[in-house]
Amino acid sequence: MCQDCGCGDTNLVPVEVQKRILSRNDSVAAHNRDHFAQKHIFTVNLMGSPGAGKTAVLEATAKAFKGGQRLGALAGDLATDNDAKRLERAGIRSKAITTGQTCHLDAEMVHHALHGFDLGGIDYFFIENVGNLVCPAVYDLGQTVNVVCLSVT
Amino acid sequence: MHEYSIVQSLVDAVETSSRSQHAIVRNIEVRIGELSGVDPELLLTAFQVFREGTCCTRSTMTIERVPARWCCPRCVQEIPKGSVLRCAFCHQPAELASGDEIILQRIELEVV
């Protein structure tokens, strides 16, 4: 309440913040990016709608490289590790991130998944995002580039 | 539907910014870009659910929507919305000048 004249008006103080709401995500993403850069790993955040062919693109990529480059991947999915298993069969060292209710990957999930993931010798690292074309675009993961997979049939 | 995780980060940011002040958070102002991937109505609903039991329990939220604007990165000429996203003069691909922000702009505190 106003202390000066007893008018009863609330004493509101504005505090300028001007801060990105996802700044915590951004700082974890920067940490991930440093980690990849130190190991000279080129990292791709692969996004696309459900069924667009993200896993198929990675399988085809592994085939095209014919073992010439060492590939690694994290495969985001709401419930299963099916994609990670498919990538393993294609010769990509992989780990699943099951997100439960969350429709995207964030930098913290990637950071957590990288604990215990052997990045030794990896040249290209793919982060296959959850099948969704809205939320994944908002979260920086620490990737080198974003790639979008679209189905045109 | 990632508005809940955005609200969680938002409340954390408000908590950090207001912790040192002995005050009640009464209103928070956020700026949400048209192309940020955040739906303002859903954000407001998520906030009303999530604020319970946090420092924002007694706070309202004001959302300023920021329209998408594109410019040429070379000549800074504005490129109108709905047109081909390439500068008509320099032929450079357009750069988003605003419209992707998700920003906690201001907090209003009631000093007690």
PDB file of C-alpha atoms in Angstrom:
ATOM      1  CA  MET A   1       0.000   0.000   0.000  1.00  0.00           C
ATOM      2  CA  CYS A   2       1.008   3.579  -0.525  1.00  0.00           C
ATOM      3  CA  GLN A   3       3.095   4.728   2.419  1.00  0.00           C
ATOM      4  CA  ASP A   4       3.010   8.407   1.529  1.00  0.00           C
ATOM      5  CA  CYS A   5      -0.544   9.710   1.695  1.00  0.00           C
ATOM      6  CA  GLY A   6      -2.647   6.783   2.853  1.00  0.00           C
ATOM      7  CA  CYS A   7      -4.689   6.715  -0.375  1.00  0.00           C
ATOM      8  CA  GLY A   8      -4.779   2.921  -0.352  1.00  0.00           C
ATOM      9  CA  ASP A   9      -3.227   2.567  -3.791  1.00  0.00           C
ATOM     10  CA  THR A  10      -0.998  -0.414  -4.265  1.00  0.00           C
ATOM     11  CA  ASN A  11       2.665   0.430  -4.619  1.00  0.00           C
ATOM     12  CA  LEU A  12       3.638  -1.405  -7.798  1.00  0.00           C
ATOM     13  CA  VAL A  13       7.242  -1.457  -8.883  1.00  0.00           C
ATOM     14  CA  PRO A  14       8.064  -2.498 -12.429  1.00  0.00           C
ATOM     15  CA  VAL A  15      11.229  -4.551 -12.871  1.00  0.00           C
ATOM     16  CA  GLU A  16      12.661  -4.718 -16.383  1.00  0.00           C
ATOM     17  CA  VAL A  17      13.898  -8.215 -17.131  1.00  0.00           C
ATOM     18  CA  GLN A  18      14.109  -8.599 -20.950  1.00  0.00           C
ATOM     19  CA  LYS A  19      15.313 -12.132 -20.732  1.00  0.00           C
ATOM     20  CA  ARG A  20      14.693 -15.012 -23.085  1.00  0.00           C
ATOM     21  CA  ILE A  21      12.360 -17.370 -21.280  1.00  0.00           C
ATOM     22  CA  LEU A  22      14.301 -20.349 -22.595  1.00  0.00           C
ATOM     23  CA  SER A  23      17.672 -18.924 -21.539  1.00  0.00           C
ATOM     24  CA  ARG A  24      18.290 -21.945 -19.290  1.00  0.00           C
ATOM     25  CA  ASN A  25      17.784 -24.220 -22.328  1.00  0.00           C
ATOM     26  CA  ASP A  26      20.087 -21.948 -24.348  1.00  0.00           C
ATOM     27  CA  SER A  27      22.901 -22.213 -21.810  1.00  0.00           C
ATOM     28  CA  VAL A  28      22.666 -26.030 -21.685  1.00  0.00           C
ATOM     29  CA  ALA A  29      22.598 -26.038 -25.518  1.00  0.00           C
ATOM     30  CA  ALA A  30      25.777 -23.911 -25.536  1.00  0.00           C
ATOM     31  CA  HIS A  31      27.388 -26.458 -23.210  1.00  0.00           C
ATOM     32  CA  ASN A  32      26.369 -29.313 -25.565  1.00  0.00           C
ATOM     33  CA  ARG A  33      27.718 -27.345 -28.532  1.00  0.00           C
ATOM     34  CA  ASP A  34      31.085 -26.849 -26.805  1.00  0.00           C
ATOM     35  CA  HIS A  35      31.198 -30.552 -26.026  1.00  0.00           C
ATOM     36  CA  PHE A  36      30.616 -31.500 -29.686  1.00  0.00           C
ATOM     37  CA  ALA A  37      33.083 -28.868 -30.923  1.00  0.00           C
ATOM     38  CA  GLN A  38      35.835 -30.122 -28.616  1.00  0.00           C
ATOM     39  CA  LYS A  39      35.415 -33.580 -30.097  1.00  0.00           C
ATOM     40  CA  HIS A  40      35.191 -32.191 -33.675  1.00  0.00           C
ATOM     41  CA  ILE A  41      31.776 -33.746 -34.199  1.00  0.00           C
ATOM     42  CA  PHE A  42      29.355 -32.296 -36.764  1.00  0.00           C
ATOM     43  CA  THR A  43      25.880 -32.477 -35.226  1.00  0.00           C
ATOM     44  CA  VAL A  44      22.525 -32.458 -36.989  1.00  0.00           C
ATOM     45  CA  ASN A  45      19.165 -31.763 -35.343  1.00  0.00           C
ATOM     46  CA  LEU A  46      16.860 -33.759 -37.631  1.00  0.00           C
ATOM     47  CA  MET A  47      13.232 -32.677 -37.461  1.00  0.00           C
ATOM     48  CA  GLY A  48      10.092 -33.735 -39.285  1.00  0.00           C
ATOM     49  CA  SER A  49       6.465 -34.655 -38.811  1.00  0.00           C
ATOM     50  CA  PRO A  50       5.548 -38.181 -37.664  1.00  0.00           C
ATOM     51  CA  GLY A  51       6.133 -40.661 -40.487  1.00  0.00           C
ATOM     52  CA  ALA A  52       8.020 -38.160 -42.667  1.00  0.00           C
ATOM     53  CA  GLY A  53      10.982 -40.555 -42.902  1.00  0.00           C
ATOM     54  CA  LYS A  54      13.548 -39.222 -40.412  1.00  0.00           C
ATOM     55  CA  THR A  55      14.757 -42.702 -39.433  1.00  0.00           C
ATOM     56  CA  ALA A  56      14.693 -43.846 -43.073  1.00  0.00           C
ATOM     57  CA  VAL A  57      16.855 -40.834 -44.053  1.00  0.00           C
ATOM     58  CA  LEU A  58      19.403 -41.797 -41.406  1.00  0.00           C
ATOM     59  CA  GLU A  59      19.372 -45.440 -42.516  1.00  0.00           C
ATOM     60  CA  ALA A  60      19.976 -44.271 -46.090  1.00  0.00           C
ATOM     61  CA  THR A  61      22.734 -41.918 -44.876  1.00  0.00           C
ATOM     62  CA  ALA A  62      24.507 -44.787 -43.109  1.00  0.00           C
ATOM     63  CA  LYS A  63      24.236 -46.873 -46.262  1.00  0.00           C
ATOM     64  CA  ALA A  64      25.596 -44.033 -48.436  1.00  0.00           C
ATOM     65  CA  PHE A  65      28.605 -43.578 -46.128  1.00  0.00           C
ATOM     66  CA  LYS A  66      29.303 -47.336 -46.388  1.00  0.00           C
ATOM     67  CA  GLY A  67      31.135 -47.272 -43.069  1.00  0.00           C
ATOM     68  CA  GLY A  68      33.526 -44.551 -44.288  1.00  0.00           C
ATOM     69  CA  GLN A  69      32.491 -42.209 -41.494  1.00  0.00           C
ATOM     70  CA  ARG A  70      31.500 -43.119 -37.993  1.00  0.00           C
ATOM     71  CA  LEU A  71      27.971 -42.086 -37.110  1.00  0.00           C
ATOM     72  CA  GLY A  72      26.165 -41.677 -33.832  1.00  0.00           C
ATOM     73  CA  ALA A  73      22.580 -40.805 -33.000  1.00  0.00           C
ATOM     74  CA  LEU A  74      20.071 -40.025 -30.323  1.00  0.00           C
ATOM     75  CA  ALA A  75      16.529 -40.959 -31.290  1.00  0.00           C
ATOM     76  CA  GLY A  76      13.715 -39.066 -29.567  1.00  0.00           C
ATOM     77  CA  ASP A  77      10.364 -40.759 -29.217  1.00  0.00           C
ATOM     78  CA  LEU A  78       7.375 -40.387 -26.906  1.00  0.00           C
ATOM     79  CA  ALA A  79       7.283 -44.016 -25.838  1.00  0.00           C
ATOM     80  CA  THR A  80       9.485 -46.512 -27.662  1.00  0.00           C
ATOM     81  CA  ASP A  81      13.109 -47.194 -28.559  1.00  0.00           C
ATOM     82  CA  ASN A  82      12.155 -48.677 -31.960  1.00  0.00           C
ATOM     83  CA  ASP A  83      13.940 -45.937 -33.915  1.00  0.00           C
ATOM     84  CA  ALA A  84      17.157 -46.317 -31.923  1.00  0.00           C
ATOM     85  CA  LYS A  85      17.071 -50.075 -32.599  1.00  0.00           C
ATOM     86  CA  ARG A  86      16.563 -49.462 -36.332  1.00  0.00           C
ATOM     87  CA  LEU A  87      19.518 -47.063 -36.367  1.00  0.00           C
ATOM     88  CA  GLU A  88      21.676 -49.586 -34.508  1.00  0.00           C
ATOM     89  CA  ARG A  89      20.832 -52.191 -37.149  1.00  0.00           C
ATOM     90  CA  ALA A  90      21.885 -49.670 -39.808  1.00  0.00           C
ATOM     91  CA  GLY A  91      25.299 -49.407 -38.146  1.00  0.00           C
ATOM     92  CA  ILE A  92      24.751 -46.123 -36.276  1.00  0.00           C
ATOM     93  CA  ARG A  93      25.768 -46.111 -32.617  1.00  0.00           C
ATOM     94  CA  SER A  94      22.469 -45.072 -31.029  1.00  0.00           C
ATOM     95  CA  LYS A  95      20.585 -44.369 -27.877  1.00  0.00           C
ATOM     96  CA  ALA A  96      16.875 -43.667 -27.380  1.00  0.00           C
ATOM     97  CA  ILE A  97      15.421 -40.717 -25.509  1.00  0.00           C
ATOM     98  CA  THR A  98      11.867 -41.508 -24.456  1.00  0.00           C
ATOM     99  CA  THR A  99      10.147 -38.249 -23.641  1.00  0.00           C
ATOM    100  CA  GLY A 100       6.859 -39.518 -22.176  1.00  0.00           C
ATOM    101  CA  GLN A 101       4.398 -36.620 -22.463  1.00  0.00           C
ATOM    102  CA  THR A 102       6.827 -34.167 -24.015  1.00  0.00           C
ATOM    103  CA  CYS A 103       6.480 -33.509 -27.729  1.00  0.00           C
ATOM    104  CA  HIS A 104      10.037 -32.257 -28.376  1.00  0.00           C
ATOM    105  CA  LEU A 105      13.619 -32.679 -27.238  1.00  0.00           C
ATOM    106  CA  ASP A 106      15.276 -29.967 -25.210  1.00  0.00           C
ATOM    107  CA  ALA A 107      18.957 -29.332 -24.499  1.00  0.00           C
ATOM    108  CA  GLU A 108      18.759 -30.871 -21.028  1.00  0.00           C
ATOM    109  CA  MET A 109      17.419 -34.175 -22.379  1.00  0.00           C
ATOM    110  CA  VAL A 110      20.231 -34.296 -24.945  1.00  0.00           C
ATOM    111  CA  HIS A 111      22.809 -33.413 -22.295  1.00  0.00           C
ATOM    112  CA  HIS A 112      21.498 -36.129 -19.998  1.00  0.00           C
ATOM    113  CA  ALA A 113      21.454 -38.720 -22.803  1.00  0.00           C
ATOM    114  CA  LEU A 114      25.056 -37.892 -23.706  1.00  0.00           C
ATOM    115  CA  HIS A 115      26.167 -39.002 -20.255  1.00  0.00           C
ATOM    116  CA  GLY A 116      27.306 -42.554 -20.758  1.00  0.00           C
ATOM    117  CA  PHE A 117      27.213 -42.272 -24.555  1.00  0.00           C
ATOM    118  CA  ASP A 118      30.580 -43.098 -26.078  1.00  0.00           C
ATOM    119  CA  LEU A 119      31.260 -40.305 -28.584  1.00  0.00           C
ATOM    120  CA  GLY A 120      34.799 -41.552 -29.246  1.00  0.00           C
ATOM    121  CA  GLY A 121      35.617 -41.662 -32.953  1.00  0.00           C
ATOM    122  CA  ILE A 122      32.231 -40.291 -34.056  1.00  0.00           C
ATOM    123  CA  ASP A 123      32.379 -37.971 -37.094  1.00  0.00           C
ATOM    124  CA  TYR A 124      28.698 -37.153 -37.561  1.00  0.00           C
ATOM    125  CA  PHE A 125      26.119 -37.134 -34.810  1.00  0.00           C
ATOM    126  CA  PHE A 126      22.393 -37.035 -35.485  1.00  0.00           C
ATOM    127  CA  ILE A 127      19.731 -36.002 -33.024  1.00  0.00           C
ATOM    128  CA  GLU A 128      16.499 -37.401 -34.391  1.00  0.00           C
ATOM    129  CA  ASN A 129      13.850 -35.205 -32.816  1.00  0.00           C
ATOM    130  CA  VAL A 130      10.336 -36.265 -31.827  1.00  0.00           C
ATOM    131  CA  GLY A 131       7.981 -36.397 -34.823  1.00  0.00           C
ATOM    132  CA  ASN A 132       6.460 -32.923 -34.669  1.00  0.00           C
ATOM    133  CA  LEU A 133       6.883 -29.773 -36.749  1.00  0.00           C
ATOM    134  CA  VAL A 134       6.034 -27.166 -34.124  1.00  0.00           C
ATOM    135  CA  CYS A 135       7.803 -27.439 -30.763  1.00  0.00           C
ATOM    136  CA  PRO A 136      11.160 -28.949 -31.855  1.00  0.00           C
ATOM    137  CA  ALA A 137      11.916 -25.772 -33.825  1.00  0.00           C
ATOM    138  CA  VAL A 138      11.847 -23.688 -30.615  1.00  0.00           C
ATOM    139  CA  TYR A 139      14.539 -25.545 -28.636  1.00  0.00           C
ATOM    140  CA  ASP A 140      18.229 -25.202 -29.401  1.00  0.00           C
ATOM    141  CA  LEU A 141      19.956 -28.509 -28.664  1.00  0.00           C
ATOM    142  CA  GLY A 142      23.561 -27.524 -29.408  1.00  0.00           C
ATOM    143  CA  GLN A 143      23.523 -28.793 -32.991  1.00  0.00           C
ATOM    144  CA  THR A 144      25.733 -27.567 -35.809  1.00  0.00           C
ATOM    145  CA  VAL A 145      22.838 -27.447 -38.298  1.00  0.00           C
ATOM    146  CA  ASN A 146      19.090 -28.001 -38.431  1.00  0.00           C
ATOM    147  CA  VAL A 147      17.745 -30.374 -41.067  1.00  0.00           C
ATOM    148  CA  VAL A 148      14.047 -30.794 -41.831  1.00  0.00           C
ATOM    149  CA  CYS A 149      12.765 -33.993 -43.410  1.00  0.00           C
ATOM    150  CA  LEU A 150       9.592 -33.569 -45.470  1.00  0.00           C
ATOM    151  CA  SER A 151       7.420 -36.193 -47.097  1.00  0.00           C
ATOM    152  CA  VAL A 152       6.055 -34.925 -50.418  1.00  0.00           C
ATOM    153  CA  THR A 153       3.956 -37.904 -51.436  1.00  0.00           C
TER     154      THR A 153
ATOM    155  CA  MET B   1       1.580 -28.292 -26.785  1.00  0.00           C
ATOM    156  CA  HIS B   2       4.884 -27.270 -25.233  1.00  0.00           C
ATOM    157  CA  GLU B   3       3.379 -24.237 -23.510  1.00  0.00           C
ATOM    158  CA  TYR B   4       3.594 -25.960 -20.118  1.00  0.00           C
ATOM    159  CA  SER B   5       7.358 -26.375 -20.365  1.00  0.00           C
ATOM    160  CA  ILE B   6       7.628 -22.728 -21.501  1.00  0.00           C
ATOM    161  CA  VAL B   7       5.572 -21.660 -18.461  1.00  0.00           C
ATOM    162  CA  GLN B   8       7.812 -23.714 -16.190  1.00  0.00           C
ATOM    163  CA  SER B   9      10.879 -21.873 -17.536  1.00  0.00           C
ATOM    164  CA  LEU B  10       8.972 -18.581 -17.263  1.00  0.00           C
ATOM    165  CA  VAL B  11       8.080 -19.103 -13.596  1.00  0.00           C
ATOM    166  CA  ASP B  12      11.697 -20.112 -12.876  1.00  0.00           C
ATOM    167  CA  ALA B  13      12.879 -16.879 -14.527  1.00  0.00           C
ATOM    168  CA  VAL B  14      10.382 -14.781 -12.531  1.00  0.00           C
ATOM    169  CA  GLU B  15      11.481 -16.544  -9.337  1.00  0.00           C
ATOM    170  CA  THR B  16      15.136 -15.724 -10.086  1.00  0.00           C
ATOM    171  CA  SER B  17      14.382 -12.091 -10.920  1.00  0.00           C
ATOM    172  CA  SER B  18      12.116 -11.394  -7.942  1.00  0.00           C
ATOM    173  CA  ARG B  19      13.734 -13.522  -5.222  1.00  0.00           C
ATOM    174  CA  SER B  20      15.846 -10.781  -3.694  1.00  0.00           C
ATOM    175  CA  GLN B  21      12.906  -8.369  -3.396  1.00  0.00           C
ATOM    176  CA  HIS B  22      10.415  -8.697  -0.547  1.00  0.00           C
ATOM    177  CA  ALA B  23       7.445  -8.243  -2.785  1.00  0.00           C
ATOM    178  CA  ILE B  24       4.460  -9.996  -4.319  1.00  0.00           C
ATOM    179  CA  VAL B  25       4.497 -10.638  -8.059  1.00  0.00           C
ATOM    180  CA  ARG B  26       1.352  -8.971  -9.418  1.00  0.00           C
ATOM    181  CA  ASN B  27       1.817  -9.078 -13.169  1.00  0.00           C
ATOM    182  CA  ILE B  28       4.303 -10.399 -15.648  1.00  0.00           C
ATOM    183  CA  GLU B  29       4.665  -9.111 -19.180  1.00  0.00           C
ATOM    184  CA  VAL B  30       5.882 -11.414 -21.904  1.00  0.00           C
ATOM    185  CA  ARG B  31       6.588 -10.816 -25.587  1.00  0.00           C
ATOM    186  CA  ILE B  32       5.632 -13.668 -27.887  1.00  0.00           C
ATOM    187  CA  GLY B  33       6.568 -13.599 -31.552  1.00  0.00           C
ATOM    188  CA  GLU B  34       4.105 -14.631 -34.220  1.00  0.00           C
ATOM    189  CA  LEU B  35       6.542 -17.312 -35.442  1.00  0.00           C
ATOM    190  CA  SER B  36       7.821 -18.437 -32.032  1.00  0.00           C
ATOM    191  CA  GLY B  37       5.734 -21.601 -32.102  1.00  0.00           C
ATOM    192  CA  VAL B  38       3.958 -20.512 -28.910  1.00  0.00           C
ATOM    193  CA  ASP B  39       0.196 -20.098 -28.887  1.00  0.00           C
ATOM    194  CA  PRO B  40      -0.658 -17.090 -26.643  1.00  0.00           C
ATOM    195  CA  GLU B  41      -4.040 -18.498 -25.527  1.00  0.00           C
ATOM    196  CA  LEU B  42      -2.508 -21.846 -24.610  1.00  0.00           C
ATOM    197  CA  LEU B  43       0.334 -20.063 -22.830  1.00  0.00           C
ATOM    198  CA  LEU B  44      -2.178 -18.109 -20.740  1.00  0.00           C
ATOM    199  CA  THR B  45      -4.145 -21.264 -19.877  1.00  0.00           C
ATOM    200  CA  ALA B  46      -0.931 -23.095 -18.981  1.00  0.00           C
ATOM    201  CA  PHE B  47       0.135 -20.167 -16.797  1.00  0.00           C
ATOM    202  CA  GLN B  48      -3.183 -20.103 -14.939  1.00  0.00           C
ATOM    203  CA  VAL B  49      -2.813 -23.793 -14.103  1.00  0.00           C
ATOM    204  CA  PHE B  50       0.902 -23.801 -13.369  1.00  0.00           C
ATOM    205  CA  ARG B  51       1.137 -20.609 -11.256  1.00  0.00           C
ATOM    206  CA  GLU B  52      -0.612 -22.249  -8.268  1.00  0.00           C
ATOM    207  CA  GLY B  53       1.849 -22.718  -5.427  1.00  0.00           C
ATOM    208  CA  THR B  54       4.608 -20.707  -7.145  1.00  0.00           C
ATOM    209  CA  CYS B  55       5.780 -17.123  -6.731  1.00  0.00           C
ATOM    210  CA  CYS B  56       3.261 -16.246  -9.450  1.00  0.00           C
ATOM    211  CA  THR B  57       0.155 -17.465  -7.572  1.00  0.00           C
ATOM    212  CA  ARG B  58      -1.218 -13.916  -7.320  1.00  0.00           C
ATOM    213  CA  SER B  59       0.057 -12.714 -10.650  1.00  0.00           C
ATOM    214  CA  THR B  60      -1.679 -12.022 -13.911  1.00  0.00           C
ATOM    215  CA  MET B  61       0.073 -12.286 -17.277  1.00  0.00           C
ATOM    216  CA  THR B  62       0.034  -9.741 -20.084  1.00  0.00           C
ATOM    217  CA  ILE B  63       1.082 -10.981 -23.502  1.00  0.00           C
ATOM    218  CA  GLU B  64       2.410  -8.650 -26.170  1.00  0.00           C
ATOM    219  CA  ARG B  65       2.274 -10.304 -29.572  1.00  0.00           C
ATOM    220  CA  VAL B  66       5.126  -9.403 -31.877  1.00  0.00           C
ATOM    221  CA  PRO B  67       4.361  -9.571 -35.608  1.00  0.00           C
ATOM    222  CA  ALA B  68       6.793 -11.294 -37.963  1.00  0.00           C
ATOM    223  CA  ARG B  69       8.982  -8.909 -39.993  1.00  0.00           C
ATOM    224  CA  TRP B  70      11.579  -9.745 -42.605  1.00  0.00           C
ATOM    225  CA  CYS B  71      14.461  -7.622 -43.882  1.00  0.00           C
ATOM    226  CA  CYS B  72      17.205  -7.941 -46.423  1.00  0.00           C
ATOM    227  CA  PRO B  73      20.435  -8.715 -44.517  1.00  0.00           C
ATOM    228  CA  ARG B  74      22.407  -6.508 -46.931  1.00  0.00           C
ATOM    229  CA  CYS B  75      20.323  -3.386 -47.636  1.00  0.00           C
ATOM    230  CA  VAL B  76      17.995  -3.703 -44.616  1.00  0.00           C
ATOM    231  CA  GLN B  77      15.025  -3.106 -46.898  1.00  0.00           C
ATOM    232  CA  GLU B  78      11.850  -4.470 -45.302  1.00  0.00           C
ATOM    233  CA  ILE B  79      10.345  -7.408 -47.174  1.00  0.00           C
ATOM    234  CA  PRO B  80       6.550  -7.427 -46.907  1.00  0.00           C
ATOM    235  CA  LYS B  81       4.776 -10.332 -45.293  1.00  0.00           C
ATOM    236  CA  GLY B  82       3.292 -12.758 -47.793  1.00  0.00           C
ATOM    237  CA  SER B  83       5.741 -11.905 -50.564  1.00  0.00           C
ATOM    238  CA  VAL B  84       8.655 -14.060 -51.748  1.00  0.00           C
ATOM    239  CA  LEU B  85      11.227 -14.047 -48.947  1.00  0.00           C
ATOM    240  CA  ARG B  86      14.038 -12.635 -51.081  1.00  0.00           C
ATOM    241  CA  CYS B  87      15.179  -9.021 -51.482  1.00  0.00           C
ATOM    242  CA  ALA B  88      13.874  -7.565 -54.757  1.00  0.00           C
ATOM    243  CA  PHE B  89      17.043  -5.408 -55.052  1.00  0.00           C
ATOM    244  CA  CYS B  90      19.938  -7.504 -53.709  1.00  0.00           C
ATOM    245  CA  HIS B  91      18.341 -10.929 -54.286  1.00  0.00           C
ATOM    246  CA  GLN B  92      19.524 -12.000 -50.845  1.00  0.00           C
ATOM    247  CA  PRO B  93      17.355 -14.441 -48.894  1.00  0.00           C
ATOM    248  CA  ALA B  94      15.279 -12.527 -46.334  1.00  0.00           C
ATOM    249  CA  GLU B  95      16.266 -12.559 -42.694  1.00  0.00           C
ATOM    250  CA  LEU B  96      13.700 -12.658 -39.909  1.00  0.00           C
ATOM    251  CA  ALA B  97      13.977  -9.286 -38.123  1.00  0.00           C
ATOM    252  CA  SER B  98      11.406 -10.021 -35.436  1.00  0.00           C
ATOM    253  CA  GLY B  99       8.684 -12.511 -34.667  1.00  0.00           C
ATOM    254  CA  ASP B 100      10.534 -15.454 -33.096  1.00  0.00           C
ATOM    255  CA  GLU B 101      10.940 -13.998 -29.600  1.00  0.00           C
ATOM    256  CA  ILE B 102       9.796 -15.625 -26.349  1.00  0.00           C
ATOM    257  CA  ILE B 103      10.806 -12.990 -23.840  1.00  0.00           C
ATOM    258  CA  LEU B 104      10.067 -12.179 -20.213  1.00  0.00           C
ATOM    259  CA  GLN B 105       9.932  -8.412 -20.579  1.00  0.00           C
ATOM    260  CA  ARG B 106       8.888  -6.981 -17.224  1.00  0.00           C
ATOM    261  CA  ILE B 107       7.620  -7.998 -13.789  1.00  0.00           C
ATOM    262  CA  GLU B 108       5.359  -5.810 -11.651  1.00  0.00           C
ATOM    263  CA  LEU B 109       5.981  -6.245  -7.956  1.00  0.00           C
ATOM    264  CA  GLU B 110       3.822  -5.041  -5.091  1.00  0.00           C
ATOM    265  CA  VAL B 111       6.145  -3.831  -2.398  1.00  0.00           C
ATOM    266  CA  VAL B 112       5.018  -4.933   1.050  1.00  0.00           C
TER     267      VAL B 112
END
